Amino acid sequence: MADSTPTGRAKWFWIIVILLLLVVLVVWLFSPSGDSNDVAVTAQATEDSSQWVEEPSGPKVPVDLPTSQ
């Protein structure tokens, strides 16, 4: 059974679909959604945050280990 050649409408439909996909690809490549110019500038760190903080003594989470008998 031989494949039938596409009709005029089906042929143009696939041509238009492929062209639209190419247009979307080109627009996306020239204007990516993750552009760094659109990112808001974060607030500067305060002076206290860069200072060393003393580590607390003892465990951060209470741990009860079973004793061996």
Tab-separated table of N, CA and C in Angstrom:
chain	number	residue	atom	x	y	z
A	1	MET	N	0.845	-1.170	0.000
A	1	MET	CA	0.000	0.000	0.000
A	1	MET	C	0.896	1.240	0.000
A	2	ALA	N	0.765	2.049	-0.979
A	2	ALA	CA	1.611	3.228	-1.135
A	2	ALA	C	1.062	4.380	-0.304
A	3	ASP	N	2.000	5.191	0.230
A	3	ASP	CA	1.582	6.376	0.975
A	3	ASP	C	1.044	7.404	-0.001
A	4	SER	N	-0.044	7.994	0.389
A	4	SER	CA	-0.606	9.032	-0.472
A	4	SER	C	0.150	10.340	-0.247
A	5	THR	N	0.248	11.126	-1.271
A	5	THR	CA	0.908	12.420	-1.139
A	5	THR	C	-0.013	13.345	-0.362
A	6	PRO	N	0.554	14.212	0.463
A	6	PRO	CA	-0.293	15.093	1.261
A	6	PRO	C	-1.086	16.053	0.382
A	7	THR	N	-2.278	16.317	0.818
A	7	THR	CA	-3.120	17.262	0.085
A	7	THR	C	-2.613	18.676	0.320
A	8	GLY	N	-3.163	19.599	-0.393
A	8	GLY	CA	-2.721	20.987	-0.291
A	8	GLY	C	-2.879	21.556	1.104
A	9	ARG	N	-4.019	21.269	1.760
A	9	ARG	CA	-4.262	21.820	3.101
A	9	ARG	C	-3.303	21.220	4.119
A	10	ALA	N	-3.119	19.907	4.084
A	10	ALA	CA	-2.240	19.250	5.050
A	10	ALA	C	-0.794	19.697	4.857
A	11	LYS	N	-0.406	19.877	3.618
A	11	LYS	CA	0.957	20.313	3.320
A	11	LYS	C	1.200	21.705	3.895
A	12	TRP	N	0.288	22.631	3.667
A	12	TRP	CA	0.448	23.987	4.169
A	12	TRP	C	0.340	24.046	5.692
A	13	PHE	N	-0.478	23.174	6.274
A	13	PHE	CA	-0.601	23.140	7.732
A	13	PHE	C	0.750	22.845	8.376
A	14	TRP	N	1.463	21.820	7.891
A	14	TRP	CA	2.747	21.463	8.480
A	14	TRP	C	3.814	22.505	8.186
A	15	ILE	N	3.747	23.138	7.048
A	15	ILE	CA	4.699	24.217	6.745
A	15	ILE	C	4.502	25.372	7.719
A	16	ILE	N	3.248	25.730	7.979
A	16	ILE	CA	2.953	26.837	8.903
A	16	ILE	C	3.352	26.462	10.328
A	17	VAL	N	3.091	25.232	10.750
A	17	VAL	CA	3.462	24.798	12.102
A	17	VAL	C	4.975	24.867	12.290
A	18	ILE	N	5.728	24.395	11.328
A	18	ILE	CA	7.192	24.422	11.435
A	18	ILE	C	7.709	25.857	11.438
A	19	LEU	N	7.137	26.717	10.612
A	19	LEU	CA	7.565	28.120	10.597
A	19	LEU	C	7.248	28.811	11.921
A	20	LEU	N	6.088	28.525	12.498
A	20	LEU	CA	5.746	29.126	13.790
A	20	LEU	C	6.698	28.648	14.891
A	21	LEU	N	7.057	27.384	14.863
A	21	LEU	CA	8.025	26.888	15.844
A	21	LEU	C	9.384	27.563	15.677
A	22	LEU	N	9.797	27.790	14.447
A	22	LEU	CA	11.062	28.490	14.207
A	22	LEU	C	11.002	29.934	14.701
A	23	VAL	N	9.869	30.594	14.490
A	23	VAL	CA	9.713	31.975	14.965
A	23	VAL	C	9.781	32.015	16.486
A	24	VAL	N	9.101	31.086	17.152
A	24	VAL	CA	9.140	31.038	18.616
A	24	VAL	C	10.561	30.780	19.101
A	25	LEU	N	11.279	29.895	18.443
A	25	LEU	CA	12.662	29.600	18.819
A	25	LEU	C	13.555	30.828	18.669
A	26	VAL	N	13.419	31.548	17.578
A	26	VAL	CA	14.243	32.741	17.345
A	26	VAL	C	13.923	33.818	18.373
A	27	VAL	N	12.641	34.038	18.665
A	27	VAL	CA	12.262	35.049	19.659
A	27	VAL	C	12.805	34.660	21.024
A	28	TRP	N	12.718	33.388	21.360
A	28	TRP	CA	13.207	32.928	22.657
A	28	TRP	C	14.720	33.071	22.759
A	29	LEU	N	15.445	32.812	21.696
A	29	LEU	CA	16.900	32.921	21.737
A	29	LEU	C	17.365	34.370	21.849
A	30	PHE	N	16.644	35.295	21.238
A	30	PHE	CA	17.051	36.700	21.290
A	30	PHE	C	16.524	37.418	22.524
A	31	SER	N	15.515	36.882	23.177
A	31	SER	CA	14.958	37.505	24.372
A	31	SER	C	14.659	36.426	25.403
A	32	PRO	N	15.692	35.860	26.042
A	32	PRO	CA	15.444	34.792	27.012
A	32	PRO	C	14.722	35.320	28.247
A	33	SER	N	13.934	34.477	28.863
A	33	SER	CA	13.146	34.899	30.016
A	33	SER	C	14.003	35.088	31.256
A	34	GLY	N	15.186	34.503	31.309
A	34	GLY	CA	16.051	34.610	32.470
A	34	GLY	C	17.116	35.675	32.313
A	35	ASP	N	16.792	36.778	31.665
A	35	ASP	CA	17.767	37.833	31.438
A	35	ASP	C	18.198	38.436	32.769
A	36	SER	N	19.487	38.622	32.963
A	36	SER	CA	19.994	39.121	34.238
A	36	SER	C	19.654	40.590	34.463
A	37	ASN	N	19.275	41.326	33.436
A	37	ASN	CA	18.913	42.730	33.620
A	37	ASN	C	17.579	42.873	34.333
A	38	ASP	N	16.752	41.835	34.293
A	38	ASP	CA	15.441	41.897	34.926
A	38	ASP	C	15.482	41.527	36.402
A	39	VAL	N	16.617	41.061	36.891
A	39	VAL	CA	16.726	40.608	38.267
A	39	VAL	C	16.866	41.820	39.179
A	40	ALA	N	16.098	41.833	40.262
A	40	ALA	CA	16.165	42.939	41.210
A	40	ALA	C	17.449	42.840	42.024
A	41	VAL	N	18.003	43.984	42.363
A	41	VAL	CA	19.231	44.024	43.151
A	41	VAL	C	18.873	43.747	44.604
A	42	THR	N	19.596	42.839	45.243
A	42	THR	CA	19.324	42.513	46.639
A	42	THR	C	19.949	43.556	47.551
A	43	ALA	N	19.439	43.641	48.758
A	43	ALA	CA	19.948	44.607	49.727
A	43	ALA	C	21.355	44.213	50.160
A	44	GLN	N	22.160	45.213	50.465
A	44	GLN	CA	23.526	44.961	50.904
A	44	GLN	C	23.510	44.333	52.297
A	45	ALA	N	24.462	43.466	52.555
A	45	ALA	CA	24.559	42.815	53.859
A	45	ALA	C	24.960	43.840	54.915
A	46	THR	N	24.443	43.661	56.108
A	46	THR	CA	24.796	44.572	57.190
A	46	THR	C	26.168	44.204	57.734
A	47	GLU	N	26.750	45.097	58.507
A	47	GLU	CA	28.080	44.855	59.055
A	47	GLU	C	28.079	43.686	60.032
A	48	ASP	N	27.033	43.538	60.820
A	48	ASP	CA	26.989	42.487	61.830
A	48	ASP	C	26.972	41.095	61.205
A	49	SER	N	26.418	40.952	60.014
A	49	SER	CA	26.311	39.624	59.428
A	49	SER	C	27.661	39.072	58.988
A	50	SER	N	28.641	39.938	58.777
A	50	SER	CA	29.948	39.455	58.347
A	50	SER	C	30.865	39.125	59.526
A	51	GLN	N	30.443	39.430	60.743
A	51	GLN	CA	31.254	39.148	61.925
A	51	GLN	C	31.123	37.680	62.312
A	52	TRP	N	32.185	37.154	62.967
A	52	TRP	CA	32.147	35.772	63.433
A	52	TRP	C	31.172	35.663	64.592
A	53	VAL	N	30.440	34.581	64.594
A	53	VAL	CA	29.491	34.318	65.668
A	53	VAL	C	30.019	33.131	66.460
A	54	GLU	N	29.947	33.240	67.791
A	54	GLU	CA	30.435	32.147	68.619
A	54	GLU	C	29.513	30.943	68.492
A	55	GLU	N	30.126	29.770	68.386
A	55	GLU	CA	29.347	28.543	68.285
A	55	GLU	C	28.787	28.195	69.659
A	56	PRO	N	27.521	27.820	69.729
A	56	PRO	CA	26.941	27.484	71.033
A	56	PRO	C	27.576	26.214	71.596
A	57	SER	N	27.677	26.175	72.920
A	57	SER	CA	28.251	24.981	73.548
A	57	SER	C	27.169	23.909	73.656
A	58	GLY	N	27.557	22.673	73.519
A	58	GLY	CA	26.606	21.570	73.614
A	58	GLY	C	25.996	21.257	72.261
A	59	PRO	N	25.243	20.168	72.226
A	59	PRO	CA	24.637	19.765	70.957
A	59	PRO	C	23.495	20.697	70.553
A	60	LYS	N	23.287	20.824	69.283
A	60	LYS	CA	22.207	21.672	68.779
A	60	LYS	C	20.856	20.995	68.943
A	61	VAL	N	20.888	19.661	68.932
A	61	VAL	CA	19.668	18.874	69.093
A	61	VAL	C	19.912	17.905	70.240
A	62	PRO	N	18.967	17.803	71.185
A	62	PRO	CA	19.193	16.853	72.276
A	62	PRO	C	19.243	15.417	71.753
A	63	VAL	N	20.277	14.688	72.180
A	63	VAL	CA	20.469	13.317	71.718
A	63	VAL	C	20.510	12.401	72.934
A	64	ASP	N	19.670	11.375	72.947
A	64	ASP	CA	19.678	10.368	74.007
A	64	ASP	C	20.130	9.052	73.397
A	65	LEU	N	21.377	8.667	73.682
A	65	LEU	CA	21.908	7.421	73.155
A	65	LEU	C	21.620	6.290	74.132
A	66	PRO	N	21.267	5.126	73.624
A	66	PRO	CA	21.025	3.998	74.532
A	66	PRO	C	22.351	3.499	75.116
A	67	THR	N	22.295	3.062	76.346
A	67	THR	CA	23.502	2.535	76.979
A	67	THR	C	23.583	1.038	76.727
A	68	SER	N	24.787	0.544	76.534
A	68	SER	CA	24.959	-0.891	76.299
A	68	SER	C	25.017	-1.618	77.634
A	69	GLN	N	24.405	-2.776	77.717
A	69	GLN	CA	24.378	-3.532	78.972
A	69	GLN	C	24.995	-4.876	78.800
